[in-house]
PDB file of C-alpha atoms in Angstrom:
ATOM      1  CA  UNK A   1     110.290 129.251 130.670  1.00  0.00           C
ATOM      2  CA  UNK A   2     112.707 129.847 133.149  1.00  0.00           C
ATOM      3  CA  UNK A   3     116.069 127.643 133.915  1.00  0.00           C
ATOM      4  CA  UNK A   4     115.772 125.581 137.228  1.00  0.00           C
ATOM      5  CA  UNK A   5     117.014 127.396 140.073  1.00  0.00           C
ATOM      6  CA  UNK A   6     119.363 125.148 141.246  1.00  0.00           C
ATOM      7  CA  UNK A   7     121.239 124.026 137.973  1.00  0.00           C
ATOM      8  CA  UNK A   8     120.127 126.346 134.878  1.00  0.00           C
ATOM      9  CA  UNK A   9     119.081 122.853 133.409  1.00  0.00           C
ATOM     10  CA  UNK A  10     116.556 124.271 130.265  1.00  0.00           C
ATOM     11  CA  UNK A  11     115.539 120.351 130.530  1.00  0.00           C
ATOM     12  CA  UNK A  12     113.770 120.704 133.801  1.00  0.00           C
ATOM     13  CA  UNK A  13     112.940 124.178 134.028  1.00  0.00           C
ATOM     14  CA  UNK A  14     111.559 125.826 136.959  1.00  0.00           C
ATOM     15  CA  UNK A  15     108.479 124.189 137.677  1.00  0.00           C
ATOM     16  CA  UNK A  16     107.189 127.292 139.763  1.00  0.00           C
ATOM     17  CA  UNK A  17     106.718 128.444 136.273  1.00  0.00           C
ATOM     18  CA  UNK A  18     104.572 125.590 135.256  1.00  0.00           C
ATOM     19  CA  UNK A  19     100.389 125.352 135.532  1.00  0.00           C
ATOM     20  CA  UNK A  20      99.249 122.557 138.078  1.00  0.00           C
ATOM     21  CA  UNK A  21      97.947 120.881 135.271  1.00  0.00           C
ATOM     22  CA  UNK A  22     101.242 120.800 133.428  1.00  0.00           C
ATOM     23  CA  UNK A  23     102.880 119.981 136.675  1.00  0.00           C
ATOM     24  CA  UNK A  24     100.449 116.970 137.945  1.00  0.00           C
ATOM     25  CA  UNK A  25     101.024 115.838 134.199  1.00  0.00           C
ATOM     26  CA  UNK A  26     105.168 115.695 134.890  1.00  0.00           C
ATOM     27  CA  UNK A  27     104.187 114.047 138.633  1.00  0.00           C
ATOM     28  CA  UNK A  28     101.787 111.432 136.202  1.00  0.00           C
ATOM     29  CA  UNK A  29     104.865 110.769 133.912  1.00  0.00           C
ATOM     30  CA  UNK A  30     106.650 109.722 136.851  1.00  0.00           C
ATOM     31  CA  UNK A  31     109.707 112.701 136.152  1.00  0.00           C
ATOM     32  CA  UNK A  32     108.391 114.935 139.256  1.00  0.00           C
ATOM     33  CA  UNK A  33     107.789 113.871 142.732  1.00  0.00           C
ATOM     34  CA  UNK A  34     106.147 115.964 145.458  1.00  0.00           C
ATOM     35  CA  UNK A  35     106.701 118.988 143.373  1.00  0.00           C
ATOM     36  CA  UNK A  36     110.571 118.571 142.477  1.00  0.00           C
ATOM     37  CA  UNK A  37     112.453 117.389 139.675  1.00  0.00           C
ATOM     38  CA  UNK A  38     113.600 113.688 140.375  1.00  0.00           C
ATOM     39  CA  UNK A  39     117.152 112.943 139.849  1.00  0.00           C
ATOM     40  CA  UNK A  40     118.644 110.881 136.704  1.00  0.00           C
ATOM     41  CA  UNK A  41     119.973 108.335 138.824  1.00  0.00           C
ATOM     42  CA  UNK A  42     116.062 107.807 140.391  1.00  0.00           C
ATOM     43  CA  UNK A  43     114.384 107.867 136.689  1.00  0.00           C
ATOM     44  CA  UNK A  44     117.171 104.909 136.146  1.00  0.00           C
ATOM     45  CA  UNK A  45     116.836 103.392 139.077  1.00  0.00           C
ATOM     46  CA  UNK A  46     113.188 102.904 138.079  1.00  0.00           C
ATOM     47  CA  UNK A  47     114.333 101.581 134.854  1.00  0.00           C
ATOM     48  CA  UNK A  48     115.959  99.230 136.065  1.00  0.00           C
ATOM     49  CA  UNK A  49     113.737  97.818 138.709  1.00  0.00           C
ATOM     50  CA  UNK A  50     111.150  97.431 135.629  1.00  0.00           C
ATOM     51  CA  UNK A  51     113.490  96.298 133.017  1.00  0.00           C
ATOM     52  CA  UNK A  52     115.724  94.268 135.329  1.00  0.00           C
ATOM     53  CA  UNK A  53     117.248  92.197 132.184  1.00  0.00           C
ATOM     54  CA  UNK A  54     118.231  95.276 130.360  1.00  0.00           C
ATOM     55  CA  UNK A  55     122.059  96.204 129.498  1.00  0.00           C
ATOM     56  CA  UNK A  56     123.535  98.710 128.157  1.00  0.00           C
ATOM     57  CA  UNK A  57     124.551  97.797 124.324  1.00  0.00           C
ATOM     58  CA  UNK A  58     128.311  97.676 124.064  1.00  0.00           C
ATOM     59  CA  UNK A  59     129.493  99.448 120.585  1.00  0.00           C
ATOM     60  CA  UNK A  60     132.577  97.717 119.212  1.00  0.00           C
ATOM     61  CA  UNK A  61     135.711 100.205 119.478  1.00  0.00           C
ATOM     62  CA  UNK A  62     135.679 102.776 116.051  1.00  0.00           C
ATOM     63  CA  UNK A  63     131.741 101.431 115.136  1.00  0.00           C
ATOM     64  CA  UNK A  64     129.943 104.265 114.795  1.00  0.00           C
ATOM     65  CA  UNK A  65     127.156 104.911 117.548  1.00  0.00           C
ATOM     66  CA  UNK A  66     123.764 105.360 115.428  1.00  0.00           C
ATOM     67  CA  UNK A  67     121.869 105.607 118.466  1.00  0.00           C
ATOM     68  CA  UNK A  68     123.679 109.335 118.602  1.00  0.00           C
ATOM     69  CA  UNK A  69     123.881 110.080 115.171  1.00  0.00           C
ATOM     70  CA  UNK A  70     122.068 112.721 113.603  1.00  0.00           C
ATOM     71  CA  UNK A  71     120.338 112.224 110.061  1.00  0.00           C
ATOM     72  CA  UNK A  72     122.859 115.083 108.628  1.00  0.00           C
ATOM     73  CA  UNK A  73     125.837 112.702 110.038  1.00  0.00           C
ATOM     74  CA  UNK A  74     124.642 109.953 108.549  1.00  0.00           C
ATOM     75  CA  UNK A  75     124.390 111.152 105.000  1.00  0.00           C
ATOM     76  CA  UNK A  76     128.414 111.697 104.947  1.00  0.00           C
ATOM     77  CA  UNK A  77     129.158 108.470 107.191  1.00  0.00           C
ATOM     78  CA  UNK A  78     130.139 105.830 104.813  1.00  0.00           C
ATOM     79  CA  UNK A  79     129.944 103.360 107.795  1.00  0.00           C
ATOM     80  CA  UNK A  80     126.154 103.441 107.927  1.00  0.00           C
ATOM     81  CA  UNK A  81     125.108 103.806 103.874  1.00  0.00           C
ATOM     82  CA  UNK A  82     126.406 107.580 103.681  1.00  0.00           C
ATOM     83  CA  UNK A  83     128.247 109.277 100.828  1.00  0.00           C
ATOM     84  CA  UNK A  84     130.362 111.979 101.599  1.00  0.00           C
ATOM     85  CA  UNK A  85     131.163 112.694  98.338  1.00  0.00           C
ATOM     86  CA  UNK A  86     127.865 114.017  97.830  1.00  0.00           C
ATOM     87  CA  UNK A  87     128.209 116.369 100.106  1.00  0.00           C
ATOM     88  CA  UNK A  88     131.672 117.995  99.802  1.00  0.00           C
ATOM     89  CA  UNK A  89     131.011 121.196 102.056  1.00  0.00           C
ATOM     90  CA  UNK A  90     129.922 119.162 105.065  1.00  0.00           C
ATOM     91  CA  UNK A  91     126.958 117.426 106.579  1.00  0.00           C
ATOM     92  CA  UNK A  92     123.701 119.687 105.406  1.00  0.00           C
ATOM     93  CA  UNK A  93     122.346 121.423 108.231  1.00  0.00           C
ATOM     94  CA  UNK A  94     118.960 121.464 106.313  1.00  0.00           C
ATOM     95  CA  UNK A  95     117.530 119.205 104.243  1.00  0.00           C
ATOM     96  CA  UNK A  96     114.533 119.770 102.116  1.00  0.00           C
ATOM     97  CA  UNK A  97     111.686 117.028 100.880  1.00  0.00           C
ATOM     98  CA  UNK A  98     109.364 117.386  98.026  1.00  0.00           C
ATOM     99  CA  UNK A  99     109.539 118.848  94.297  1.00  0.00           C
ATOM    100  CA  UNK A 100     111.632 120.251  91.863  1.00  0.00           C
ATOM    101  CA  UNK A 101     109.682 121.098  88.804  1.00  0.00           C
ATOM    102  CA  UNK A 102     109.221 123.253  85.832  1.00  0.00           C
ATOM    103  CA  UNK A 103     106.978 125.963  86.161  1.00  0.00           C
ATOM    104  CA  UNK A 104     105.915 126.989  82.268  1.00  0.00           C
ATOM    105  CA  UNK A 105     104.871 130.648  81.721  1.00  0.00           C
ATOM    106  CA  UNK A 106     102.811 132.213  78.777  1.00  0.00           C
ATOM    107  CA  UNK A 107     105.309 134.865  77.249  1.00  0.00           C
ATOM    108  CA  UNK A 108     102.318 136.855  76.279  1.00  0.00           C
ATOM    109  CA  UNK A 109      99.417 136.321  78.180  1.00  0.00           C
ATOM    110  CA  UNK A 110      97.188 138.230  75.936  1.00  0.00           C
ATOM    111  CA  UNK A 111      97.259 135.303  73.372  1.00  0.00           C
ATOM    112  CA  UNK A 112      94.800 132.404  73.508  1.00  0.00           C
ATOM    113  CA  UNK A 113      95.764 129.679  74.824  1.00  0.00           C
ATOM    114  CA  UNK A 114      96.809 127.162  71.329  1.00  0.00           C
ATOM    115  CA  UNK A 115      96.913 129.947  69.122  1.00  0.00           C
ATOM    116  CA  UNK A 116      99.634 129.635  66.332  1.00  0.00           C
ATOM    117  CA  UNK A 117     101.916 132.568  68.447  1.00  0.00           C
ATOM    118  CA  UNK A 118     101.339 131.020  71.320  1.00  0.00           C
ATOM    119  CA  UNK A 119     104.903 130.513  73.499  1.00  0.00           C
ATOM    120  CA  UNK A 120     106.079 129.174  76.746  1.00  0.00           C
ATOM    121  CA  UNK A 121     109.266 129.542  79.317  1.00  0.00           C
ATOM    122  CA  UNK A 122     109.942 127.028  81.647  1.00  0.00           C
ATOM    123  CA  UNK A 123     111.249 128.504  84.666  1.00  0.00           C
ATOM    124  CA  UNK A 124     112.729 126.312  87.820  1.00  0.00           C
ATOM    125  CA  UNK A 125     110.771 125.736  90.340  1.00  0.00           C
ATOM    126  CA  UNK A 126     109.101 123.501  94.024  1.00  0.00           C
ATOM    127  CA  UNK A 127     109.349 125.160  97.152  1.00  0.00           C
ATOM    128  CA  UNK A 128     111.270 122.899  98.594  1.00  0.00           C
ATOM    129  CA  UNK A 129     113.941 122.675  96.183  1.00  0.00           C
ATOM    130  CA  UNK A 130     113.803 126.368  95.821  1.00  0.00           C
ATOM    131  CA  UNK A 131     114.379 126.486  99.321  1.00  0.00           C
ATOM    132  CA  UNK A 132     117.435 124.538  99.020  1.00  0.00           C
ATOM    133  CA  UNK A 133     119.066 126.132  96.505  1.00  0.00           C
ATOM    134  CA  UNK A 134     118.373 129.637  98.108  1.00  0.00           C
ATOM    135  CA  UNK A 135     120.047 128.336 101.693  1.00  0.00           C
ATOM    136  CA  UNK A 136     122.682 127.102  99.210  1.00  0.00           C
ATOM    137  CA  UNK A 137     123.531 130.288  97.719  1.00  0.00           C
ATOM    138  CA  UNK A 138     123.769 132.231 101.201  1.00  0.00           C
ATOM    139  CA  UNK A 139     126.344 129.468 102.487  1.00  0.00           C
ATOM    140  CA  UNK A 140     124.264 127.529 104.572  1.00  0.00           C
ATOM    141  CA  UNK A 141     124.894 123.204 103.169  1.00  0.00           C
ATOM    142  CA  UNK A 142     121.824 121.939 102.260  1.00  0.00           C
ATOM    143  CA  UNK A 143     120.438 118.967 100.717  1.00  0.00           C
ATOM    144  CA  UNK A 144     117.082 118.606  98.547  1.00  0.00           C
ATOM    145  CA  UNK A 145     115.904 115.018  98.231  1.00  0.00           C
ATOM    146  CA  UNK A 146     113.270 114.555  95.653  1.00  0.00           C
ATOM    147  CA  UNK A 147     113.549 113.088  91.960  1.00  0.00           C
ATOM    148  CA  UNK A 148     113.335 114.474  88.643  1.00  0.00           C
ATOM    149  CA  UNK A 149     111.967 112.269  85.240  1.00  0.00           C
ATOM    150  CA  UNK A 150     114.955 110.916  83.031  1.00  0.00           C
ATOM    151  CA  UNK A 151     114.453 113.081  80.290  1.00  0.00           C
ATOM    152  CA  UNK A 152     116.018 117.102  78.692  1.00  0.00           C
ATOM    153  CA  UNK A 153     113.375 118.422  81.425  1.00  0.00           C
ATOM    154  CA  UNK A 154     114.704 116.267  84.320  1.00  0.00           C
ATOM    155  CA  UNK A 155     118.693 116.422  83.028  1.00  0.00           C
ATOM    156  CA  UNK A 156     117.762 120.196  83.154  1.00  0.00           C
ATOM    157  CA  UNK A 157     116.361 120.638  86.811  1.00  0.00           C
ATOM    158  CA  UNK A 158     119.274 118.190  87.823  1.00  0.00           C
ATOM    159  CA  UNK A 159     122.015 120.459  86.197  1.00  0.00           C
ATOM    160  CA  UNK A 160     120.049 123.804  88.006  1.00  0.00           C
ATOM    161  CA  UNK A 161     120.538 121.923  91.337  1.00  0.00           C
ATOM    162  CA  UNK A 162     124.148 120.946  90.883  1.00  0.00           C
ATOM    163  CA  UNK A 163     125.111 124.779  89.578  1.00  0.00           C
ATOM    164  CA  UNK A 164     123.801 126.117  92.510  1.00  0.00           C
ATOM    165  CA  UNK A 165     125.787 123.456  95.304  1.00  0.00           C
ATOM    166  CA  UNK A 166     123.464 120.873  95.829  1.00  0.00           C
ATOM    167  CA  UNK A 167     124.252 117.260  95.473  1.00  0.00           C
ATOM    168  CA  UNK A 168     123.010 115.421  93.171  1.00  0.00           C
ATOM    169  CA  UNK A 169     123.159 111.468  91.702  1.00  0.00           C
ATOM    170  CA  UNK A 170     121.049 109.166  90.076  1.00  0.00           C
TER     171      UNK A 170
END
């Protein structure tokens, strides 16, 4: 899309660039009048005049300001539940959700399945924490959030996470 002409604002880009659907959509919304952008000061204006009772919430000097807190900020702010300890290289830039698991390989696939040579290795794995770990290793923080069983298996996967930078508590 390209910038509005007048400010370079990538918020309200040049609506010349727009589809008349898209841009009766933006007049619908109430941001665009008569085919220009309408000014911050209208949009509160408007606010105002609906929500007359309204004020703006008044943060107690040093609180911090959740309203404009990311969810990487708040993981190291101990003001609102965070624990920067966990997180010694800085707020993650990328968090991953899901598994961490054990994925359990035949060493010789050629035997049957519950035959008396039959073996296993259990190799890390979930794409999310693998994910993680990788972003880990290249320097980017990261955080996996996800839970392992308290057993050798889970102590294992939990141990694999911490070698490789990732935080990790029970």
């Amino acid at each position: 899309m390209m910038a509005s002409p007048g400010g370079g604002d990538p918020h309200r880009p040049d609506l010349r660039s727009m589809t008349p659907e898209t841009i009766q959509l933006l007049e619908d919304m109430g941001v665009v009048r008569n085919g220009d952008w309408r000014t911050e000061e209208d949009l509160a204006a408007d606010f105002r005049k609906s929500y007359p009772s309204w004020k703006r919430a008044a943060w107690p000097m040093g609180a911090p300001d959740i309203g404009h807190m990311d969810a990487a900020d708040r993981l190291v702010n101990p003001e609102v539940g965070g624990i920067p300890e966990d997180f010694p290289r800085g707020a993650p830039r990328v968090l991953t959700f899901g598994e961490v698991l054990l994925d359990c390989l035949a060493n010789d696939p050629s035997v049957e399945l519950g035959a008396a040579d039959d073996s296993w290795t259990a190799f890390a794995g979930g794409a999310p924490a693998n994910v993680a770990c990788c972003l880990s290793k290249l320097g980017t923080t990261a955080g996996f959030i996800g839970s392992v069983g308290d057993d050798e298996d889970g102590q294992r996967l939990k141990q694999l996470l911490s070698d490789e930078g990732l935080p990790t508590r029970t």
